[in-house]
Amino acid sequence: MLLGVALTLAYAGDAHARKVYRCVGRDGTVSLSTAPEPGSRCEAKEFDDNVAKVPNLWGSMGVINGTLYERQQDGQTVYSTRNLPGSIKVLSFTVETPPGEPAHVGLGNIGKPQLDKFAAHFRTAAKANGVDDAWLRAIAHAESGFNAAAVSPKGAQGVMQLMPATAKEYGVTDPFSAQDSINAGARHLKSLVRRYKGDLTLAAAAYNAGIGVVARYGGVPPYRETQAYIAKVQALHESYRSALAAQPAKSKRGKKR
C-alpha cells in the first residue's frame, strides 16, 4: 500500500516507530503525510515496525488513484499524497480500500454510495445553490440514510434532518417532502459555507452541532459525536465524488424520484 511506501521512505533509518498523519484539507479532501500539513486538520497515528499491518486511514472510499509527493518542510524531508508548494512527484499509486472499513474508530460502517436516491433533487438543489452535489449527498447519507420519514430523538426531520426552526427559516411547509428538505438543506449548507469562508469541516460541524456551539469553541467542538460525524461526512464525500465521476453521462441525467 501507498501508506507503507511513504512510511518506509520516511523512516528508512528508524526501526522503532512510524508515524503518519491523516490530514483533511479545507475542501474536505483527505491526504496522508509523514508530517502535519500546513492549512489542514491533521491527526497523528503511530505504528510499530510492521508496515504491512498498518490499518486503513483512507476510510471506505473504494479505489483511490493518486500521487505520492516529496517536499522539504522545516528542514526535513516530508512525504505526502497532497501536492503542496515545493513538492516533487515521487510515484503514482492505486489503492483499493476495504469495503465498509472505517477511517478511524467511531466512524462505523458508512456503506456504499446510493446514487439512485432522489438523484434529480440533489442535482437541482446543488446547482441552484452552488454547493457540491457529492457533499450534499454525503450530508444526507450521514444524517438520515436518505429516509424521508426520519425523525431524530432531538426532533430533526426528513432527508436532511432539519430542526423545525431551521425548516421554518427556509420556508419548508412539509419537512417530510424529500424535495423540500433537500432544497432547504442545500440552502442552509450554502449559508454555512459562506459563513466559514469555504471551510467544509466547520460547515459540517455547524450543521451537526449548531452555529452557536462552533462559535463558543472557536472551531470544531470537542464533542465525540460531532467529530465522528465530521469524519463520516468526509469519507462519504470522497466516496460520492468518486461514484459520481464514474457515472456514464446517460446515468447522470437520470429521472426524478
XYZ file of N, CA and C in Angstrom:
771
model
N 0.834 -1.199 0.000
C 0.000 0.000 0.000
C 0.863 1.241 0.000
N 0.271 2.352 -0.472
C 0.969 3.628 -0.501
C 1.451 4.025 0.878
N 0.617 3.823 1.875
C 0.991 4.201 3.230
C 2.286 3.531 3.634
N 2.405 2.245 3.320
C 3.631 1.528 3.641
C 4.825 2.093 2.911
N 4.637 2.448 1.646
C 5.720 3.047 0.863
C 6.177 4.348 1.488
N 5.203 5.206 1.818
C 5.545 6.516 2.393
C 6.305 6.370 3.693
N 5.831 5.476 4.539
C 6.477 5.300 5.831
C 7.868 4.699 5.695
N 8.006 3.766 4.775
C 9.316 3.152 4.554
C 10.319 4.190 4.090
N 9.874 5.066 3.171
C 10.759 6.112 2.676
C 11.134 7.086 3.787
N 10.146 7.429 4.606
C 10.362 8.454 5.617
C 11.161 7.960 6.813
N 11.052 6.670 7.095
C 11.680 6.146 8.304
C 12.650 5.013 8.004
N 13.346 5.131 6.893
C 14.263 4.070 6.475
C 15.313 3.781 7.541
N 15.671 4.799 8.315
C 16.707 4.586 9.316
C 16.174 4.409 10.724
N 14.860 4.287 10.875
C 14.259 4.180 12.201
C 13.473 2.882 12.294
N 13.944 1.952 13.093
C 13.315 0.628 13.184
C 12.374 0.527 14.367
N 12.058 1.660 14.999
C 11.275 1.593 16.226
C 9.843 2.081 16.050
N 9.665 3.233 15.466
C 8.319 3.805 15.384
C 8.088 4.447 14.025
N 6.856 4.388 13.610
C 6.455 5.013 12.359
C 5.216 5.839 12.634
N 5.190 7.057 12.111
C 4.059 7.938 12.343
C 3.555 8.478 11.021
N 2.236 8.515 10.874
C 1.624 9.069 9.677
C 0.489 9.971 10.117
N 0.241 11.012 9.353
C -0.827 11.958 9.669
C -1.932 11.850 8.633
N -3.154 11.708 9.120
C -4.328 11.749 8.239
C -4.817 13.189 8.267
N -4.699 13.870 7.119
C -4.978 15.304 7.059
C -6.205 15.591 6.203
N -7.062 16.461 6.693
C -8.262 16.874 5.969
C -8.103 18.340 5.603
N -8.097 18.627 4.302
C -7.925 19.992 3.834
C -9.194 20.810 3.970
N -9.107 22.098 3.674
C -10.268 22.988 3.779
C -11.371 22.609 2.803
N -11.006 21.908 1.718
C -12.015 21.491 0.752
C -12.616 20.131 1.106
N -12.201 19.569 2.248
C -12.753 18.299 2.693
C -12.022 17.074 2.173
N -10.997 17.253 1.332
C -10.275 16.113 0.790
C -9.298 15.562 1.824
N -9.063 14.247 1.735
C -8.214 13.548 2.690
C -6.858 13.244 2.072
N -5.807 13.394 2.843
C -4.470 13.014 2.397
C -3.724 12.371 3.550
N -2.651 11.649 3.206
C -1.770 11.070 4.217
C -0.405 11.722 4.096
N 0.241 11.959 5.215
C 1.513 12.664 5.200
C 2.375 12.192 6.359
N 3.694 12.331 6.212
C 4.597 11.962 7.298
C 4.868 13.131 8.240
N 4.186 14.269 8.002
C 4.260 15.424 8.902
C 2.957 16.202 8.755
N 2.564 16.961 9.759
C 1.333 17.747 9.638
C 1.401 18.693 8.445
N 0.324 18.779 7.691
C 0.279 19.642 6.511
C -0.195 21.042 6.890
N 0.510 22.074 6.461
C 0.058 23.445 6.722
C -1.316 23.670 6.087
N -2.232 24.237 6.859
C -3.550 24.541 6.336
C -4.551 23.411 6.424
N -4.147 22.232 6.908
C -5.051 21.088 7.036
C -5.223 20.713 8.506
N -6.315 19.989 8.781
C -6.515 19.444 10.124
C -5.956 18.025 10.115
N -4.928 17.781 10.907
C -4.215 16.504 10.852
C -4.291 15.748 12.181
N -4.433 14.438 12.054
C -4.463 13.557 13.214
C -3.324 12.549 13.090
N -2.482 12.485 14.096
C -1.318 11.605 14.059
C -1.677 10.188 14.475
N -1.083 9.221 13.766
C -1.222 7.811 14.110
C 0.173 7.202 14.146
N 0.503 6.475 15.224
C 1.818 5.862 15.349
C 1.676 4.344 15.318
N 2.596 3.688 14.575
C 2.531 2.244 14.386
C 3.874 1.609 14.725
N 3.841 0.292 14.880
C 5.095 -0.415 15.102
C 5.795 -0.613 13.765
N 6.848 -1.408 13.766
C 7.700 -1.517 12.583
C 7.078 -2.373 11.477
N 5.967 -3.042 11.751
C 5.368 -3.917 10.754
C 4.414 -3.122 9.874
N 4.953 -2.514 8.820
C 4.174 -1.651 7.941
C 3.008 -2.391 7.307
N 3.168 -3.665 7.023
C 2.129 -4.435 6.337
C 0.833 -4.490 7.129
N 0.918 -4.250 8.432
C -0.275 -4.329 9.265
C -0.831 -2.965 9.634
N -0.334 -1.906 8.974
C -0.855 -0.571 9.243
C -2.341 -0.523 8.878
N -3.192 -0.045 9.780
C -4.632 -0.014 9.479
C -4.975 1.004 8.404
N -6.147 0.824 7.813
C -6.618 1.715 6.761
C -6.972 3.086 7.334
N -6.369 4.141 6.775
C -6.679 5.504 7.201
C -7.481 6.271 6.156
N -7.667 5.684 4.986
C -8.390 6.390 3.928
C -9.881 6.409 4.211
N -10.382 5.365 4.839
C -11.818 5.244 5.003
C -12.401 4.373 3.907
N -13.709 4.287 3.854
C -14.383 3.455 2.859
C -14.579 4.257 1.588
N -13.561 4.331 0.769
C -13.589 5.206 -0.401
C -13.418 4.453 -1.712
N -13.395 3.128 -1.666
C -13.248 2.370 -2.901
C -11.844 2.467 -3.453
N -11.718 2.588 -4.772
C -10.412 2.668 -5.429
C -9.953 4.118 -5.494
N -8.746 4.375 -5.012
C -8.189 5.729 -4.988
C -6.964 5.773 -5.887
N -6.949 6.696 -6.834
C -5.786 6.931 -7.682
C -5.150 8.250 -7.251
N -3.869 8.234 -7.033
C -3.228 9.460 -6.575
C -1.740 9.460 -6.812
N -1.075 10.409 -6.174
C 0.362 10.592 -6.355
C 1.015 10.823 -5.002
N 2.195 10.251 -4.824
C 2.988 10.491 -3.628
C 4.011 11.570 -3.953
N 4.059 12.604 -3.100
C 4.976 13.735 -3.323
C 6.004 13.832 -2.199
N 7.129 14.447 -2.543
C 8.187 14.714 -1.568
C 8.415 16.217 -1.513
N 8.602 16.744 -0.311
C 8.895 18.173 -0.175
C 9.748 18.393 1.071
N 10.322 19.581 1.200
C 11.087 19.953 2.376
C 10.219 20.830 3.273
N 10.143 20.482 4.537
C 9.335 21.244 5.487
C 10.080 21.324 6.803
N 10.373 22.534 7.236
C 11.108 22.753 8.491
C 12.413 21.974 8.519
N 13.098 21.942 7.380
C 14.398 21.287 7.311
C 14.349 19.784 7.216
N 13.164 19.209 7.045
C 13.031 17.765 6.960
C 12.365 17.361 5.645
N 12.658 16.141 5.203
C 12.011 15.597 4.011
C 10.673 14.994 4.421
N 9.620 15.439 3.756
C 8.264 15.004 4.088
C 7.639 14.359 2.866
N 6.893 13.285 3.081
C 6.160 12.611 2.010
C 4.665 12.787 2.257
N 3.943 13.090 1.193
C 2.515 13.371 1.326
C 1.793 13.007 0.038
N 0.492 12.760 0.155
C -0.318 12.498 -1.038
C -1.001 13.774 -1.530
N -0.675 14.915 -0.938
C -1.205 16.198 -1.402
C -0.081 17.008 -2.042
N -0.367 17.615 -3.172
C 0.632 18.390 -3.906
C 0.696 19.808 -3.355
N 1.523 19.995 -2.335
C 1.708 21.306 -1.722
C 2.861 22.047 -2.411
N 2.951 23.362 -2.241
C 4.042 24.132 -2.861
C 5.411 23.537 -2.541
N 6.231 23.436 -3.586
C 7.572 22.885 -3.412
C 7.653 21.384 -3.503
N 6.531 20.718 -3.789
C 6.511 19.252 -3.844
C 7.076 18.725 -5.157
N 7.676 17.545 -5.070
C 8.203 16.835 -6.238
C 7.530 15.470 -6.304
N 7.062 15.092 -7.473
C 6.390 13.805 -7.623
C 7.376 12.660 -7.430
N 6.965 11.683 -6.603
C 7.794 10.502 -6.352
C 7.258 9.311 -7.134
N 5.961 9.073 -7.042
C 5.347 7.948 -7.750
C 3.830 8.109 -7.792
N 3.201 7.418 -8.748
C 1.746 7.343 -8.820
C 1.303 6.049 -8.160
N 0.060 6.025 -7.672
C -0.397 4.825 -6.982
C -1.885 4.605 -7.190
N -2.295 3.365 -6.971
C -3.703 2.994 -6.935
C -3.908 2.155 -5.686
N -4.851 2.567 -4.839
C -5.138 1.868 -3.593
C -6.614 1.516 -3.555
N -6.937 0.287 -3.217
C -8.327 -0.112 -3.041
C -8.561 -0.352 -1.557
N -9.406 0.476 -0.956
C -9.661 0.343 0.481
C -10.695 -0.747 0.728
N -10.599 -1.427 1.858
C -11.551 -2.485 2.184
C -12.969 -1.936 2.257
N -13.948 -2.567 1.620
C -15.326 -2.080 1.629
C -15.863 -1.924 3.052
N -16.417 -0.748 3.335
C -17.053 -0.526 4.620
C -16.117 -0.324 5.785
N -14.797 -0.306 5.533
C -13.872 -0.159 6.659
C -13.817 1.289 7.100
N -13.880 1.561 8.396
C -13.900 2.932 8.883
C -12.560 3.624 8.752
N -12.600 4.955 8.669
C -11.377 5.738 8.598
C -10.690 5.771 9.960
N -11.457 5.665 11.021
C -10.892 5.572 12.356
C -11.980 5.075 13.289
N -11.597 4.769 14.505
C -12.565 4.256 15.465
C -13.696 5.269 15.640
N -14.917 4.803 15.592
C -16.056 5.684 15.778
C -16.763 6.042 14.493
N -16.113 5.832 13.352
C -16.732 6.197 12.086
C -17.845 5.226 11.731
N -17.634 3.947 12.015
C -18.665 2.956 11.724
C -18.680 2.569 10.259
N -19.569 1.675 9.909
C -19.699 1.215 8.532
C -20.565 2.204 7.773
N -19.983 2.992 6.918
C -20.727 4.058 6.250
C -21.517 3.551 5.048
N -21.169 2.378 4.537
C -21.914 1.816 3.423
C -21.516 2.410 2.083
N -22.097 1.860 1.025
C -21.772 2.293 -0.331
C -22.590 3.522 -0.719
N -22.113 4.299 -1.704
C -22.888 5.439 -2.200
C -24.226 4.969 -2.769
N -25.258 5.737 -2.534
C -26.590 5.418 -3.043
C -26.995 6.507 -4.043
N -26.544 6.346 -5.258
C -26.737 7.378 -6.273
C -28.172 7.462 -6.780
N -28.962 6.436 -6.531
C -30.330 6.421 -7.047
C -31.314 7.147 -6.137
N -30.899 7.562 -4.967
C -31.797 8.197 -4.012
C -32.005 9.682 -4.344
N -33.187 10.031 -4.807
C -33.552 11.426 -5.077
C -32.499 12.152 -5.923
N -31.969 11.437 -6.918
C -30.842 11.952 -7.699
C -31.121 13.308 -8.337
N -32.282 13.452 -8.985
C -32.599 14.711 -9.664
C -32.731 15.862 -8.673
N -33.305 15.588 -7.511
C -33.469 16.631 -6.492
C -32.107 17.116 -5.996
N -31.177 16.188 -5.794
C -29.840 16.582 -5.336
C -29.118 17.397 -6.402
N -29.188 16.954 -7.650
C -28.518 17.692 -8.722
C -29.069 19.107 -8.839
N -30.400 19.222 -8.816
C -31.036 20.527 -8.980
C -30.717 21.460 -7.820
N -30.828 20.944 -6.598
C -30.575 21.766 -5.416
C -29.110 22.189 -5.335
N -28.206 21.264 -5.666
C -26.774 21.580 -5.626
C -26.433 22.669 -6.637
N -26.954 22.549 -7.841
C -26.674 23.533 -8.892
C -27.275 24.888 -8.546
N -28.512 24.887 -8.041
C -29.191 26.139 -7.733
C -28.501 26.921 -6.618
N -27.849 26.211 -5.711
C -27.242 26.872 -4.556
C -25.718 26.913 -4.599
N -25.139 26.365 -5.642
C -23.690 26.414 -5.774
C -22.946 25.587 -4.754
N -23.565 24.478 -4.320
C -22.860 23.574 -3.412
C -22.514 22.289 -4.156
N -21.545 21.586 -3.655
C -21.084 20.353 -4.285
C -22.142 19.258 -4.143
N -22.560 18.700 -5.273
C -23.560 17.622 -5.286
C -23.124 16.465 -4.390
N -21.860 16.060 -4.503
C -21.345 14.932 -3.719
C -21.400 15.234 -2.223
N -21.093 16.473 -1.859
C -21.104 16.852 -0.439
C -22.529 16.900 0.094
N -23.459 17.417 -0.712
C -24.863 17.465 -0.303
C -25.394 16.054 -0.056
N -25.054 15.125 -0.939
C -25.486 13.739 -0.764
C -24.815 13.096 0.451
N -23.544 13.453 0.675
C -22.827 12.909 1.833
C -23.503 13.322 3.135
N -23.944 14.576 3.206
C -24.636 15.063 4.397
C -25.938 14.291 4.595
N -26.708 14.126 3.515
C -27.980 13.404 3.601
C -27.771 11.949 4.017
N -26.739 11.327 3.446
C -26.419 9.934 3.776
C -26.090 9.812 5.262
N -25.264 10.738 5.767
C -24.860 10.699 7.169
C -26.025 11.022 8.097
N -26.889 11.931 7.665
C -27.984 12.398 8.512
C -29.122 11.386 8.634
N -29.619 10.924 7.497
C -30.844 10.107 7.519
C -30.760 8.806 6.750
N -29.642 8.589 6.025
C -29.588 7.431 5.146
C -30.639 7.537 4.045
N -31.003 8.791 3.689
C -31.986 9.098 2.640
C -33.409 8.679 3.014
N -33.678 8.610 4.304
C -35.023 8.269 4.770
C -35.841 9.551 4.929
N -36.787 9.769 4.022
C -37.582 10.998 4.043
C -38.482 11.092 5.264
N -38.759 9.981 5.922
C -39.641 9.967 7.091
C -38.874 9.956 8.405
N -37.559 10.106 8.344
C -36.729 10.007 9.545
C -37.002 11.144 10.532
N -37.024 10.805 11.808
C -37.159 11.787 12.890
C -36.140 11.404 13.962
N -35.272 12.330 14.327
C -34.238 12.034 15.324
C -34.783 12.235 16.733
N -34.089 11.685 17.738
C -34.524 11.876 19.121
C -34.585 13.353 19.521
N -33.816 14.200 18.810
C -33.797 15.631 19.127
C -34.825 16.418 18.320
N -35.543 15.724 17.413
C -36.603 16.392 16.662
C -36.267 16.777 15.237
N -35.067 16.465 14.772
C -34.712 16.760 13.381
C -35.532 15.864 12.461
N -35.900 16.399 11.287
C -36.831 15.682 10.427
C -36.371 15.614 8.980
N -36.815 14.534 8.305
C -36.658 14.417 6.861
C -35.295 13.988 6.383
N -35.124 14.014 5.066
C -33.886 13.568 4.420
C -32.672 14.312 4.965
N -32.791 15.617 5.099
C -31.656 16.431 5.540
C -31.661 16.660 7.048
N -32.612 16.052 7.765
C -32.688 16.137 9.227
C -32.620 17.589 9.721
N -33.539 18.384 9.214
C -33.619 19.786 9.614
C -34.413 19.911 10.906
N -33.910 20.743 11.810
C -34.680 21.055 13.010
C -35.860 21.932 12.590
N -36.990 21.846 13.299
C -38.174 22.619 12.919
C -37.901 24.102 12.697
N -37.084 24.711 13.549
C -36.795 26.143 13.405
C -36.038 26.423 12.112
N -35.100 25.531 11.772
C -34.334 25.705 10.535
C -35.231 25.511 9.323
N -36.081 24.490 9.373
C -37.004 24.244 8.272
C -37.916 25.447 8.063
N -38.403 26.025 9.154
C -39.275 27.192 9.064
C -38.535 28.382 8.469
N -37.270 28.545 8.848
C -36.447 29.646 8.338
C -36.339 29.612 6.818
N -36.309 28.395 6.255
C -36.163 28.256 4.812
C -37.498 27.982 4.110
N -38.583 28.219 4.812
C -39.897 28.136 4.194
C -40.408 26.751 3.904
N -39.916 25.760 4.633
C -40.378 24.385 4.413
C -41.730 24.179 5.100
N -42.734 23.798 4.321
C -44.060 23.535 4.891
C -44.258 22.051 5.189
N -43.567 21.206 4.458
C -43.647 19.762 4.683
C -42.239 19.207 4.876
N -41.794 19.028 6.121
C -40.421 18.568 6.377
C -40.160 17.154 5.870
N -41.226 16.409 5.546
C -41.047 15.041 5.072
C -41.129 14.933 3.547
N -41.211 16.084 2.893
C -41.094 16.118 1.432
C -39.609 16.074 1.102
N -39.185 15.049 0.387
C -37.761 14.910 0.063
C -37.253 16.125 -0.695
N -38.023 16.600 -1.655
C -37.595 17.743 -2.462
C -37.444 19.002 -1.608
N -38.437 19.281 -0.759
C -38.372 20.471 0.088
C -37.217 20.379 1.078
N -37.023 19.198 1.647
C -35.948 19.012 2.620
C -34.581 19.194 1.976
N -34.393 18.607 0.791
C -33.104 18.714 0.097
C -32.836 20.150 -0.332
N -33.853 20.836 -0.829
C -33.681 22.235 -1.233
C -33.283 23.102 -0.038
N -33.993 22.924 1.083
C -33.687 23.713 2.275
C -32.321 23.348 2.842
N -31.996 22.063 2.818
C -30.687 21.638 3.299
C -29.566 22.240 2.477
N -29.754 22.306 1.166
C -28.738 22.901 0.286
C -28.584 24.386 0.572
N -29.692 25.072 0.801
C -29.634 26.499 1.108
C -28.936 26.739 2.448
N -29.225 25.875 3.403
C -28.589 26.001 4.722
C -27.088 25.748 4.620
N -26.709 24.730 3.867
C -25.285 24.439 3.700
C -24.568 25.569 2.960
N -25.242 26.155 1.978
C -24.668 27.303 1.270
C -24.368 28.436 2.251
N -25.310 28.676 3.161
C -25.131 29.720 4.161
C -23.960 29.409 5.087
N -23.836 28.146 5.465
C -22.749 27.747 6.362
C -21.388 27.847 5.667
N -21.330 27.424 4.422
C -20.072 27.501 3.671
C -19.639 28.958 3.522
N -20.594 29.827 3.283
C -20.285 31.255 3.165
C -19.802 31.805 4.502
N -20.475 31.410 5.578
C -20.106 31.892 6.915
C -18.676 31.498 7.266
N -18.297 30.257 6.912
C -16.970 29.752 7.281
C -15.967 29.837 6.141
N -16.265 30.700 5.175
C -15.332 31.012 4.091
C -14.813 29.763 3.377
N -15.738 28.848 3.080
C -15.382 27.666 2.308
C -14.855 26.500 3.109
N -14.765 26.623 4.417
C -14.253 25.534 5.256
C -15.365 24.505 5.466
N -15.296 23.400 4.739
C -16.341 22.381 4.812
C -16.362 21.659 6.155
N -15.228 21.590 6.808
C -15.178 20.941 8.118
C -15.998 21.723 9.135
N -15.815 23.042 9.157
C -16.578 23.873 10.087
C -18.055 23.898 9.705
N -18.328 23.873 8.390
C -19.725 23.855 7.941
C -20.418 22.579 8.415
N -19.732 21.450 8.310
C -20.294 20.179 8.772
C -20.467 20.190 10.288
N -19.513 20.770 10.999
C -19.613 20.852 12.458
C -20.832 21.665 12.863
N -21.053 22.785 12.174
C -22.194 23.641 12.485
C -23.500 22.972 12.104
N -23.510 22.212 11.022
C -24.720 21.503 10.611
C -25.111 20.484 11.675
N -24.110 19.879 12.284
C -24.368 18.847 13.298
C -24.641 19.436 14.682
N -23.785 20.370 15.109
C -23.853 20.850 16.490
C -24.472 22.233 16.627
N -24.553 22.982 15.527
C -25.118 24.323 15.571
C -24.057 25.405 15.477
N -24.447 26.529 14.908
C -23.532 27.658 14.730
C -23.037 28.183 16.075
N -23.943 28.242 17.057
C -23.568 28.769 18.358
C -22.493 27.951 19.045
N -22.555 26.634 18.907
C -21.556 25.758 19.535
C -20.195 25.946 18.874
N -20.172 26.047 17.543
C -18.912 26.271 16.830
C -18.300 27.605 17.247
N -19.152 28.632 17.392
C -18.668 29.942 17.825
C -18.126 29.879 19.252
N -18.798 29.134 20.111
C -18.385 29.032 21.514
C -16.989 28.440 21.654
N -16.685 27.429 20.823
C -15.384 26.764 20.920
C -14.370 27.299 19.913
N -14.793 28.235 19.083
C -13.866 28.807 18.107
C -13.433 27.807 17.046
N -14.274 26.823 16.747
C -13.940 25.789 15.764
C -14.739 24.531 16.051
N -14.213 23.401 15.629
C -14.901 22.131 15.852
C -14.998 21.868 17.352
N -16.213 21.650 17.868
C -16.358 21.424 19.312
C -15.777 20.083 19.741
N -15.398 19.961 21.000
C -14.789 18.717 21.486
C -15.829 17.654 21.820
N -16.822 17.534 20.958
C -17.866 16.538 21.145
C -17.538 15.311 20.316
N -17.506 14.151 20.949
C -17.190 12.920 20.232
C -18.172 12.694 19.078
N -19.446 12.977 19.316
C -20.464 12.776 18.283
C -20.192 13.645 17.056
N -19.870 14.923 17.297
C -19.623 15.842 16.182
C -18.362 15.471 15.432
N -17.320 15.097 16.140
C -16.068 14.738 15.487
C -16.226 13.467 14.660
N -16.990 12.498 15.178
C -17.252 11.280 14.411
C -18.119 11.598 13.196
N -19.059 12.517 13.361
C -19.931 12.927 12.259
C -19.118 13.568 11.137
N -18.214 14.454 11.499
C -17.377 15.123 10.504
C -16.554 14.104 9.721
N -15.947 13.162 10.434
C -15.146 12.133 9.766
C -16.005 11.297 8.822
N -17.220 11.001 9.242
C -18.129 10.214 8.403
C -18.495 10.980 7.142
N -18.817 12.259 7.280
C -19.171 13.089 6.129
C -17.989 13.209 5.171
N -16.793 13.362 5.709
C -15.609 13.489 4.862
C -15.370 12.221 4.049
N -15.514 11.071 4.705
C -15.333 9.802 4.000
C -16.419 9.621 2.940
N -17.656 9.964 3.284
C -18.752 9.855 2.332
C -18.575 10.827 1.165
N -18.070 12.014 1.456
C -17.841 12.996 0.397
C -16.895 12.442 -0.662
N -15.801 11.859 -0.213
C -14.856 11.259 -1.153
C -15.514 10.126 -1.929
N -16.304 9.331 -1.235
C -16.956 8.193 -1.865
C -17.945 8.641 -2.939
N -18.743 9.661 -2.633
C -19.712 10.155 -3.607
C -19.034 10.891 -4.767
N -17.962 11.583 -4.503
C -17.234 12.246 -5.592
C -16.744 11.215 -6.602
N -16.183 10.141 -6.095
C -15.677 9.088 -6.986
C -16.812 8.414 -7.741
N -17.908 8.135 -7.035
C -19.034 7.438 -7.656
C -19.703 8.298 -8.722
N -19.864 9.591 -8.452
C -20.498 10.479 -9.427
C -19.603 10.688 -10.649
N -18.302 10.764 -10.419
C -17.370 10.948 -11.528
C -17.347 9.732 -12.450
N -17.635 8.557 -11.877
C -17.596 7.316 -12.656
C -18.899 7.031 -13.390
N -19.931 7.824 -13.121
C -21.224 7.600 -13.764
C -21.171 7.901 -15.261
N -21.799 7.051 -16.088
C -21.929 7.375 -17.512
C -22.777 8.629 -17.667
N -22.575 9.362 -18.748
C -23.305 10.610 -18.973
C -24.805 10.394 -18.954
N -25.283 9.278 -19.518
C -26.714 8.991 -19.564
C -27.273 8.810 -18.170
N -26.524 8.148 -17.290
C -26.991 7.902 -15.931
C -27.065 9.180 -15.124
N -26.200 10.135 -15.434
C -26.164 11.387 -14.689
C -27.426 12.204 -14.927
N -28.037 12.026 -16.090
C -29.265 12.772 -16.355
C -30.395 12.245 -15.506
N -30.525 10.919 -15.443
C -31.471 10.243 -14.556
C -32.881 10.746 -14.641
N -33.683 10.346 -13.647
C -35.062 10.766 -13.518
C -35.327 11.168 -12.083
N -36.316 12.029 -11.901
C -36.694 12.422 -10.555
C -37.329 11.267 -9.821
N -37.066 11.215 -8.513
C -37.649 10.153 -7.691
C -38.447 10.777 -6.565
